[in-house]
Amino acid sequence: MNSAYVWIVLTSLFSSLFFLTILALLCFFTCRLASKWQFSFGRSFGKAWTGGMIKMKVTAALFISFSCLACTILSKPNFPEKEKQPSYWNKWAQRTLEEALDLQELNKNIAKNLILFLGDGMGVTTVTAARILKGQLSGETGEESQLEMDRFPHVALSKTYNTDAQVADSAGTATAYLCGVKANEGTVGVSAAAVRSQCNTTFGNEVTSILKWAKDAGKSVGIVTTTRVNHATPSAAYAHCVDRNWYSDGEMPSEAQAAGCKDIALQLFENIPEIDVIMGGGRKYMFPQNTSDVEYPREHKHSGTRKDGRNLVEEWKIRMAHKKGQYVWNRKDLLSLNTNNVDHLLGLFEPGDLPYHLERNKEMDPSLTEMVEVAISILRKNAEGFYLLVEGGRIDHGHHEGKAKQALHETVEMDRAIHLTGQMTSMHNTLTVVTADHSHVVSFGGYTPRGNSIFGLAPRLSDVDQKPFTSILYGNGPGYKLTNGVRENISTVDYYQNNYQAQAAVPLQYETHGGEDVAVFSRGPMAHLLHGVQEQNYIPHVMAYAACIGQNKNHCPAALNHAPTLAPPILLAFLILIGLLC
Ligand SMILES: *[C@@H]1O[C@H](CO)[C@@H](O)[C@H](O)[C@H]1NC(C)=O
Ligand SMILES: *[C@@H]1O[C@H](CO)[C@@H](O)[C@H](O)[C@H]1NC(C)=O
Ligand SMILES: *[C@@H]1O[C@H](CO)[C@@H](O)[C@H](O)[C@H]1NC(C)=O
Ligand SMILES: [Zn+2]
């Protein structure tokens, strides 16, 4: 690169910065001056009507109009100058078209690895808002930026309803996208023949998950979540339970236990005995009742909950002692692991769910991205590949509490983990799917201008009650608030704070899920099969097909067909029969 060129660029950069500063200062002072004059103009209007006064006022008025014009032009939320050029948009579209043309060459490889990212409650509104937030966090206007999931080449829509519910919950949906079968609300790992909370409807109605299919095929398997590891989403990967709330036997009715039903924590360790990586929260469900928690020894609510007196963590440690097993309960221990020496990892970082990303204790609580990095480092050591379920589980909780900022930061953090995964794996042998279980009744709108803070106000007051409103609002939830019988005037409220609850149309303690379809983003082998508008339970069927595991393996090379086939013995018998006859 020649130095003259650098010189020209630098000088022009500096001079334009200089002029911009001068212009901004000029405008600032004119505006200040103008507003003062306007003030005195208004006050003295009725007093002095001398000719000189009027002349001065007219000049002032002209000056005010001029400076106001300048102020509006300069303060108008701007967009990048380059966007005025048709060539900018044409080139962008043409580049995208070229990439799309490459996609005609389908990736029909066999997926060695499968990764499912599940944003709990991450509807399309949440995805768009998180994209804008991510862009704005790095100083852009936001709308034009791309999430990592936006870069995935294939997208489908998933119909989320449960067999018994139009608007779904996280348990029935988890059964769909993990076990391939739609199910009732509140149930995990059982078909729709099982009735919620009725223990005796469990038996004979169990359905298995893609995590088990992968394990049976010799792959390593893992679960990483920001909720309890026995929460609805992860539990459908290993448990068969008619009630998602049976976290431990301490939460189960005694009749259910007497009828032979097992709590979800126990099933985590017993159903698929060697889930290679388990990370998230939920420590208290693994320890005997009243055992004080290692991190919060003085808080009784965090103590163990198990009535059977079992210490599931200790039992796991004993089982894994000779299998390079490690148990960790804080971030420091997690990050100091040498993953070459760890084949099995149990990480339980909180008694319940992990804290929101924005409120995380950076010493004690790993981020989702950090957990995913460790998980993949361990799982990818298996030459047969792996299946990993990653849940951004608290997007859902942010919305339930009406705290959009928490929900969106959770989403951005999950997107960081997706980005990292892309760097640690190859799309040639890894199928990555990003989706949600269901949506939420969050919306954003209000004719906000380009680059408006995603947590900011719509540009105009309501033309009905003359009060401002935020762009993000909820259909229902805890943000419903009347003051003196009318909608709150949020002018004096800090709607940028982390826990601000956006206004809702209907008061509810917990905002509800939304019923519309959610997106399915996919990248890697057979990703193109996730297309169109599909039932949610289609997802694991595609993932299993891509990896040559599960029920549909006719397209797979013989070496991968682990299931014994009947053809050779029948053929042999036929040949022997012919030999005998001849
Ligand atoms: C299952 O249990 C319920 C009570 O929870 C009872 O009403 C029902 O009769 C039982 N069904 C069978 C087949 O035992
Ligand atoms: C746990 O503590 C509660 C009250 O503190 C007590 O009622 C209960 O018996 C204790 N359980 C065990 C197993 O010690
Ligand atoms: C809302 O509050 C702001 C600031 O206190 C005030 O200027 C405005 O008049 C209020 N609007 C209504 C409609 O009460
Ligand atoms: Zn929810």
XYZ file of C-alpha atoms and ligand atoms in Angstrom:
625
model
C 0.000 0.000 0.000
C 1.515 3.393 -0.886
C 1.937 6.018 1.791
C 0.531 8.915 -0.251
C -2.791 7.141 -0.340
C -2.770 6.600 3.423
C -1.900 10.281 3.893
C -4.835 11.428 1.765
C -7.247 9.167 3.605
C -6.015 10.296 7.016
C -6.078 14.008 6.227
C -9.542 13.856 4.720
C -10.745 11.878 7.704
C -9.346 14.441 10.125
C -10.581 17.453 8.215
C -14.092 16.057 7.949
C -14.062 15.304 11.678
C -12.894 18.882 12.327
C -15.634 20.439 10.203
C -18.283 18.212 11.706
C -17.235 19.284 15.213
C -17.344 22.994 14.283
C -20.762 22.506 12.690
C -22.090 20.655 15.712
C -20.795 23.342 18.111
C -22.296 26.125 15.966
C -25.639 24.398 15.856
C -25.588 23.701 19.564
C -25.016 27.328 20.489
C -27.521 28.653 17.955
C -30.121 26.296 19.325
C -29.399 27.348 22.924
C -29.488 31.033 21.991
C -32.615 30.599 19.924
C -34.507 28.860 22.693
C -33.587 31.656 25.162
C -34.750 34.348 22.742
C -37.947 32.470 22.098
C -38.589 32.392 25.816
C -38.089 36.118 26.349
C -40.034 36.818 23.150
C -43.071 35.032 24.503
C -42.934 36.701 27.920
C -42.495 40.255 26.669
C -44.985 39.924 23.809
C -47.786 41.825 25.485
C -45.570 44.502 27.032
C -43.540 46.552 24.599
C -44.722 47.271 21.105
C -42.083 49.747 20.057
C -40.905 49.560 16.440
C -37.361 48.664 17.442
C -38.613 45.829 19.589
C -40.677 44.411 16.752
C -37.733 44.561 14.379
C -35.615 42.673 16.877
C -38.318 40.098 17.419
C -38.707 39.510 13.696
C -34.978 38.962 13.362
C -35.127 36.660 16.317
C -38.036 34.755 14.792
C -36.186 34.335 11.510
C -33.124 33.233 13.383
C -35.182 30.753 15.376
C -36.780 29.269 12.272
C -33.406 28.935 10.608
C -31.720 27.300 13.573
C -34.667 25.007 14.185
C -34.410 23.857 10.586
C -30.680 23.255 11.055
C -31.340 21.424 14.307
C -33.953 19.141 12.752
C -31.751 18.315 9.807
C -28.771 17.538 12.010
C -30.602 15.754 14.811
C -32.742 13.574 12.561
C -31.743 9.929 13.188
C -29.658 9.300 10.202
C -28.869 6.304 8.088
C -25.609 5.580 6.366
C -25.044 7.859 3.377
C -24.166 4.875 1.174
C -27.752 3.623 1.426
C -28.833 6.469 -0.860
C -27.029 4.769 -3.712
C -29.040 2.179 -5.631
C -25.733 0.459 -6.344
C -25.317 -0.240 -2.655
C -28.551 -2.225 -2.486
C -28.049 -3.794 -5.904
C -24.582 -5.044 -5.031
C -25.771 -6.408 -1.710
C -28.640 -8.242 -3.370
C -26.400 -9.574 -6.131
C -23.904 -10.890 -3.609
C -26.743 -12.604 -1.779
C -28.004 -14.033 -5.047
C -24.584 -15.517 -5.769
C -24.546 -17.165 -2.386
C -28.057 -18.476 -2.997
C -27.000 -19.914 -6.371
C -24.267 -21.846 -4.596
C -26.966 -23.417 -2.473
C -28.307 -25.226 -5.514
C -25.466 -27.597 -4.864
C -27.089 -29.287 -1.889
C -25.069 -30.416 1.087
C -26.090 -34.071 1.249
C -23.210 -35.178 3.432
C -23.843 -37.357 6.413
C -23.909 -35.221 9.524
C -21.332 -36.456 11.978
C -22.462 -33.914 14.548
C -25.888 -32.532 15.389
C -26.474 -29.361 17.377
C -29.866 -27.981 18.338
C -30.082 -24.455 19.735
C -33.420 -23.913 21.394
C -34.332 -20.372 22.321
C -37.130 -20.895 24.826
C -39.869 -18.452 23.847
C -37.786 -16.982 21.020
C -40.507 -15.955 18.579
C -39.777 -14.052 15.387
C -40.421 -10.680 17.081
C -37.767 -11.556 19.629
C -35.314 -12.559 16.900
C -35.750 -9.272 15.034
C -35.521 -7.177 18.195
C -32.424 -9.092 19.335
C -30.806 -8.469 15.961
C -31.369 -4.730 16.348
C -30.058 -4.866 19.918
C -26.937 -6.752 18.862
C -26.241 -4.187 16.138
C -26.848 -1.288 18.524
C -24.538 -2.829 21.123
C -21.759 -2.549 18.558
C -22.643 1.025 17.640
C -24.716 0.411 14.523
C -28.253 1.539 13.767
C -29.066 -2.164 14.204
C -31.705 -3.058 11.627
C -29.171 -3.944 8.940
C -26.962 -6.073 11.171
C -27.100 -9.847 11.109
C -27.428 -12.316 13.901
C -25.406 -15.468 13.499
C -28.666 -17.368 13.031
C -29.607 -14.945 10.237
C -26.631 -16.261 8.296
C -28.007 -19.773 8.219
C -28.983 -20.585 4.635
C -32.236 -22.450 5.255
C -35.297 -21.348 7.191
C -38.624 -23.015 7.884
C -41.615 -22.219 10.038
C -42.615 -24.561 12.824
C -46.215 -24.982 14.004
C -45.937 -25.149 17.758
C -49.361 -26.183 19.062
C -49.588 -29.087 21.523
C -52.018 -31.938 20.975
C -54.295 -30.419 23.621
C -53.328 -26.733 23.364
C -53.494 -24.066 20.672
C -50.889 -21.986 22.508
C -48.158 -24.371 23.563
C -46.006 -24.826 26.646
C -42.344 -25.804 26.779
C -42.874 -29.421 27.809
C -45.210 -30.641 25.069
C -43.156 -28.779 22.470
C -39.875 -30.245 23.756
C -41.351 -33.700 23.256
C -42.104 -32.683 19.658
C -38.700 -31.303 18.621
C -36.712 -33.892 20.615
C -38.771 -37.083 20.376
C -40.452 -36.444 17.031
C -43.969 -36.857 18.439
C -46.494 -34.146 19.375
C -47.688 -34.379 22.961
C -49.877 -32.807 25.609
C -49.037 -29.654 27.514
C -46.964 -30.211 30.632
C -45.725 -33.689 29.678
C -42.223 -34.708 28.587
C -41.060 -37.815 26.736
C -44.515 -39.390 26.582
C -47.026 -39.509 23.732
C -50.382 -37.709 23.725
C -51.951 -40.859 25.168
C -50.429 -39.848 28.493
C -52.484 -37.456 30.618
C -50.839 -34.611 32.494
C -50.145 -35.396 36.170
C -51.703 -38.879 35.944
C -48.867 -41.212 36.778
C -50.575 -44.385 35.620
C -50.826 -43.050 32.046
C -47.024 -42.958 31.713
C -46.341 -46.626 31.219
C -46.438 -47.882 27.687
C -46.603 -44.315 26.348
C -42.907 -43.444 26.613
C -41.240 -42.011 23.524
C -37.475 -41.683 23.132
C -35.493 -38.660 22.005
C -32.911 -37.974 19.350
C -30.375 -37.661 22.163
C -30.961 -41.331 22.922
C -30.913 -42.298 19.243
C -27.543 -40.570 18.960
C -26.195 -42.256 22.084
C -27.371 -45.656 20.821
C -25.481 -45.002 17.581
C -22.240 -44.457 19.493
C -22.180 -40.680 19.497
C -21.379 -38.552 22.519
C -24.324 -36.517 23.763
C -24.707 -33.357 25.775
C -27.177 -30.964 27.318
C -26.388 -27.330 28.082
C -29.008 -24.961 29.432
C -29.358 -21.725 31.381
C -32.308 -23.191 33.298
C -32.395 -26.157 35.650
C -31.066 -29.248 33.862
C -34.351 -30.943 34.787
C -36.500 -28.125 33.369
C -39.068 -28.798 30.644
C -36.828 -28.358 27.589
C -33.858 -30.541 28.535
C -35.980 -33.118 30.359
C -37.734 -34.322 27.201
C -34.290 -35.439 26.006
C -34.002 -38.112 28.691
C -37.126 -38.344 30.878
C -40.608 -39.797 30.498
C -42.779 -37.830 32.846
C -46.433 -36.845 32.829
C -45.662 -33.713 34.843
C -42.885 -31.259 34.030
C -42.948 -29.996 37.621
C -41.849 -33.277 39.174
C -38.302 -31.908 39.375
C -37.392 -34.183 42.295
C -39.382 -36.523 44.509
C -39.837 -33.528 46.816
C -42.162 -31.981 44.228
C -44.118 -35.177 43.511
C -47.413 -36.277 45.054
C -46.909 -39.427 47.083
C -49.573 -41.280 45.050
C -47.514 -40.752 41.903
C -44.471 -42.175 43.626
C -46.434 -45.091 44.981
C -47.694 -45.781 41.460
C -44.093 -46.122 40.286
C -43.422 -42.750 38.666
C -39.928 -41.318 38.968
C -38.878 -37.702 39.362
C -37.062 -35.994 36.516
C -33.718 -35.472 38.302
C -33.467 -39.187 38.972
C -34.314 -39.982 35.354
C -31.519 -37.651 34.218
C -28.999 -40.083 35.669
C -30.812 -43.388 35.252
C -32.555 -43.463 31.856
C -29.543 -42.777 29.673
C -26.812 -43.542 32.183
C -23.985 -41.779 30.458
C -25.053 -38.431 29.103
C -21.535 -37.197 28.451
C -22.057 -33.518 29.210
C -24.717 -32.031 31.485
C -24.539 -28.334 32.310
C -26.981 -25.839 33.753
C -28.676 -25.182 37.080
C -30.824 -27.316 39.359
C -28.375 -28.393 42.056
C -30.938 -28.530 44.840
C -32.925 -31.339 43.178
C -29.874 -33.617 43.332
C -29.254 -33.428 47.093
C -31.068 -34.853 50.142
C -33.636 -32.636 51.789
C -32.192 -29.888 53.987
C -28.614 -30.403 52.742
C -27.321 -26.849 52.620
C -26.200 -25.541 49.244
C -22.490 -25.189 48.580
C -22.854 -21.623 47.266
C -25.657 -20.323 49.499
C -25.211 -22.351 52.708
C -27.310 -19.977 54.784
C -30.354 -19.826 52.527
C -32.770 -22.613 53.330
C -34.749 -22.189 50.101
C -31.652 -23.337 48.200
C -31.209 -26.511 50.243
C -31.623 -30.012 48.851
C -35.138 -31.212 48.040
C -34.808 -35.006 47.771
C -37.013 -36.998 50.096
C -35.372 -40.310 49.206
C -32.162 -39.105 50.840
C -30.098 -39.781 47.739
C -27.173 -37.612 46.723
C -27.293 -37.906 42.951
C -24.142 -35.847 42.441
C -22.099 -38.079 44.735
C -23.502 -41.197 43.069
C -22.578 -39.770 39.663
C -19.055 -38.939 40.827
C -18.553 -42.504 42.053
C -19.868 -43.987 38.808
C -17.624 -41.736 36.721
C -14.528 -41.973 38.913
C -12.713 -44.212 36.466
C -14.188 -42.647 33.356
C -12.576 -39.210 33.448
C -15.671 -37.704 35.025
C -15.647 -34.220 36.543
C -18.263 -32.417 38.610
C -18.038 -28.613 38.808
C -20.343 -26.072 40.399
C -18.747 -22.711 39.575
C -17.319 -20.862 36.613
C -13.716 -20.857 37.799
C -13.597 -24.642 38.119
C -15.314 -25.034 34.781
C -12.882 -22.818 32.914
C -9.834 -24.384 34.519
C -10.735 -27.880 33.289
C -8.384 -29.450 30.821
C -10.968 -30.919 28.473
C -8.445 -33.437 27.123
C -8.662 -35.140 30.487
C -12.442 -34.936 30.823
C -14.804 -37.341 29.079
C -17.839 -36.806 31.296
C -18.851 -33.488 32.763
C -21.582 -32.589 35.227
C -21.802 -28.837 35.828
C -24.483 -27.537 38.181
C -23.952 -23.829 38.696
C -27.030 -22.799 40.692
C -29.607 -24.415 42.997
C -32.301 -23.389 40.494
C -32.037 -21.588 37.158
C -28.919 -19.646 36.213
C -29.234 -15.856 36.637
C -30.014 -13.651 33.662
C -26.973 -12.939 31.518
C -27.124 -9.250 32.506
C -27.108 -10.151 36.188
C -24.662 -13.006 36.163
C -22.034 -13.229 38.904
C -19.011 -13.256 36.647
C -16.944 -15.214 39.167
C -19.407 -17.979 39.860
C -21.692 -18.287 36.842
C -20.442 -19.215 33.387
C -22.100 -17.631 30.381
C -23.975 -19.823 27.929
C -21.166 -19.332 25.421
C -18.561 -20.480 27.919
C -20.555 -23.606 28.726
C -21.016 -24.406 25.040
C -17.308 -24.020 24.366
C -16.398 -26.529 27.055
C -19.186 -28.890 25.982
C -18.054 -29.036 22.366
C -14.403 -29.423 23.379
C -15.354 -32.572 25.266
C -17.952 -33.994 22.877
C -15.949 -33.612 19.697
C -13.288 -36.014 20.922
C -15.590 -38.878 19.912
C -14.736 -40.037 16.369
C -18.382 -41.047 15.884
C -19.505 -37.450 16.450
C -21.982 -35.943 18.898
C -25.459 -34.604 19.555
C -25.707 -31.417 21.606
C -28.833 -29.674 22.876
C -28.246 -26.055 23.875
C -31.036 -24.099 25.475
C -31.218 -20.337 25.878
C -33.791 -21.036 28.533
C -34.326 -17.666 30.110
C -35.472 -15.725 27.069
C -38.826 -17.155 28.098
C -38.495 -15.978 31.691
C -37.596 -12.437 30.667
C -40.773 -12.218 28.623
C -42.948 -13.839 31.295
C -41.814 -11.067 33.638
C -42.456 -8.420 31.003
C -38.735 -7.599 31.050
C -37.957 -7.344 27.373
C -34.401 -6.154 27.978
C -33.556 -9.315 29.890
C -35.168 -11.496 27.224
C -33.318 -9.781 24.388
C -29.931 -9.906 26.081
C -30.496 -13.624 26.689
C -31.181 -13.994 22.966
C -28.055 -12.071 21.978
C -26.006 -14.281 24.299
C -27.403 -17.411 22.696
C -26.497 -15.954 19.323
C -22.909 -15.532 20.538
C -22.889 -19.207 21.438
C -24.168 -20.040 17.945
C -21.358 -17.973 16.461
C -18.782 -19.805 18.550
C -20.223 -23.149 17.516
C -19.785 -22.153 13.884
C -16.110 -21.564 14.572
C -15.625 -24.841 16.425
C -17.396 -27.052 13.879
C -17.644 -27.361 10.122
C -20.857 -27.050 8.150
C -19.602 -29.936 6.010
C -20.179 -32.453 8.766
C -22.254 -30.629 11.371
C -25.963 -29.942 11.087
C -26.868 -26.979 13.294
C -30.507 -26.083 13.849
C -31.734 -23.000 15.703
C -35.354 -22.743 16.702
C -37.811 -21.935 19.490
C -40.437 -23.958 21.254
C -43.077 -21.211 21.104
C -43.441 -17.450 20.905
C -44.571 -14.737 23.334
C -47.122 -11.921 23.141
C -44.402 -9.298 22.805
C -44.536 -6.787 19.965
C -42.489 -3.884 18.761
C -43.691 -1.131 16.505
C -44.850 2.461 16.667
C -43.280 3.842 13.467
C -39.927 4.260 15.150
C -37.275 5.868 12.940
C -34.199 4.043 11.722
C -31.683 3.474 14.502
C -34.203 4.147 17.306
C -33.071 2.374 20.457
C -34.902 -0.936 20.576
C -35.912 -0.050 24.139
C -36.860 3.514 23.208
C -40.080 5.397 22.592
C -42.191 5.636 19.493
C -41.585 9.068 17.947
C -45.090 10.455 18.566
C -47.358 10.619 21.555
C -50.521 8.578 21.504
C -53.126 10.616 19.625
C -55.715 9.338 22.090
C -54.246 9.880 25.567
C -51.421 12.210 24.478
C -48.796 10.169 26.330
C -45.598 8.572 25.091
C -45.265 4.811 24.605
C -42.342 2.433 24.165
C -41.859 0.573 20.923
C -41.835 -2.746 22.794
C -45.196 -3.627 24.359
C -46.884 -6.798 25.588
C -50.354 -8.116 24.855
C -50.646 -9.132 28.500
C -48.463 -9.394 31.576
C -47.214 -7.663 34.721
C -46.417 -4.395 32.933
C -50.100 -3.391 32.882
C -50.265 -0.366 35.130
C -52.807 2.352 35.787
C -52.045 5.466 37.797
C -55.110 7.349 39.002
C -57.205 5.155 36.759
C -55.384 5.953 33.518
C -52.420 4.609 31.579
C -49.170 5.560 33.225
C -47.268 8.496 31.764
C -43.814 6.946 31.305
C -42.071 10.271 30.607
C -40.490 10.184 34.030
C -39.907 6.413 34.120
C -36.532 4.865 33.262
C -37.622 2.483 30.524
C -33.975 1.689 29.666
C -33.251 -0.083 32.928
C -32.683 -3.854 32.869
C -35.857 -4.768 34.719
C -38.288 -2.268 33.242
C -41.598 -4.007 32.578
C -43.056 -2.824 29.304
C -46.717 -1.844 29.311
C -49.267 -4.579 28.672
C -52.873 -4.419 27.506
C -54.182 -6.927 30.060
C -52.912 -7.402 33.616
C -51.423 -10.824 34.382
C -48.781 -11.825 36.909
C -46.969 -13.696 34.174
C -47.112 -12.732 30.549
C -48.217 -15.626 28.340
C -46.764 -17.545 25.440
C -47.789 -16.614 21.925
C -49.415 -18.992 19.483
C -47.893 -18.088 16.119
C -45.303 -20.156 14.246
C -41.624 -19.865 15.122
C -38.634 -19.925 12.783
C -36.298 -22.876 12.225
C -32.846 -21.854 10.955
C -30.576 -24.603 9.674
C -27.058 -25.021 8.334
C -25.077 -28.105 7.355
C -25.847 -31.541 5.924
C -29.496 -31.941 4.822
C -30.358 -28.517 6.231
C -32.474 -27.914 3.110
C -34.957 -30.516 4.324
C -36.016 -28.016 6.956
C -38.097 -25.927 4.561
C -41.674 -24.673 4.308
C -44.258 -24.644 7.062
C -43.949 -27.781 9.159
C -45.215 -29.443 12.269
C -42.677 -28.993 15.058
C -42.140 -32.744 15.505
C -40.664 -32.928 11.969
C -37.396 -31.373 13.208
C -35.748 -34.408 14.911
C -36.774 -36.618 11.991
C -34.683 -34.458 9.664
C -31.789 -34.236 12.097
C -31.738 -38.002 12.605
C -31.981 -38.632 8.854
C -29.038 -36.287 8.265
C -26.901 -38.143 10.788
C -28.008 -41.662 9.808
C -29.395 -42.395 13.238
C -32.904 -43.265 14.385
C -35.546 -44.981 12.291
C -34.788 -43.899 8.734
C -31.392 -45.095 7.520
C -32.084 -46.571 4.091
C -30.021 -43.857 2.421
C -27.004 -44.471 4.615
C -23.840 -46.294 3.564
C -23.732 -49.854 4.894
C -20.933 -49.035 7.311
C -23.254 -46.651 9.095
C -26.130 -49.105 9.172
C -25.514 -50.386 12.624
C -28.883 -52.085 12.809
C -28.550 -55.676 11.621
C -30.469 -56.200 8.390
C -32.382 -59.316 7.480
C -31.403 -59.370 3.817
C -28.101 -61.330 3.949
C -29.409 -64.248 6.071
C -32.507 -64.563 3.885
C -30.380 -64.512 0.741
C -28.035 -67.100 2.195
C -30.921 -69.377 3.162
C -32.328 -69.028 -0.337
C -28.989 -69.993 -1.896
C -28.636 -73.014 0.413
C -32.173 -74.072 -0.491
C -31.380 -73.857 -4.203
C -28.133 -75.766 -3.609
C -30.047 -78.523 -1.825
C -32.703 -78.718 -4.513
C -30.116 -79.046 -7.275
C -55.230 -43.908 36.959
O -55.238 -43.070 38.091
C -56.366 -42.256 38.218
C -56.182 -41.375 39.402
O -55.003 -40.642 39.285
C -57.617 -43.106 38.325
O -58.762 -42.286 38.369
C -57.692 -44.018 37.129
O -58.759 -44.940 37.279
C -56.417 -44.824 36.958
N -56.479 -45.563 35.707
C -56.068 -46.816 35.610
C -56.186 -47.445 34.262
O -55.635 -47.421 36.563
C -36.033 -30.627 56.855
O -36.354 -29.453 57.589
C -37.715 -29.302 57.863
C -37.946 -27.978 58.552
O -36.783 -27.256 58.668
C -38.193 -30.457 58.701
O -39.583 -30.350 58.929
C -37.905 -31.762 57.991
O -38.229 -32.854 58.818
C -36.448 -31.864 57.600
N -36.248 -33.051 56.795
C -35.253 -33.900 56.967
C -35.204 -35.075 56.045
O -34.414 -33.751 57.814
C -46.367 13.316 30.818
O -45.285 13.703 31.629
C -44.491 14.743 31.080
C -43.290 14.967 31.983
O -43.664 15.008 33.317
C -45.343 15.993 30.917
O -44.588 17.007 30.315
C -46.545 15.661 30.048
O -47.406 16.758 29.965
C -47.306 14.484 30.588
N -48.367 14.116 29.647
C -49.624 13.891 30.012
C -50.606 13.596 28.933
O -49.954 13.947 31.166
Zn -42.713 -20.070 29.284
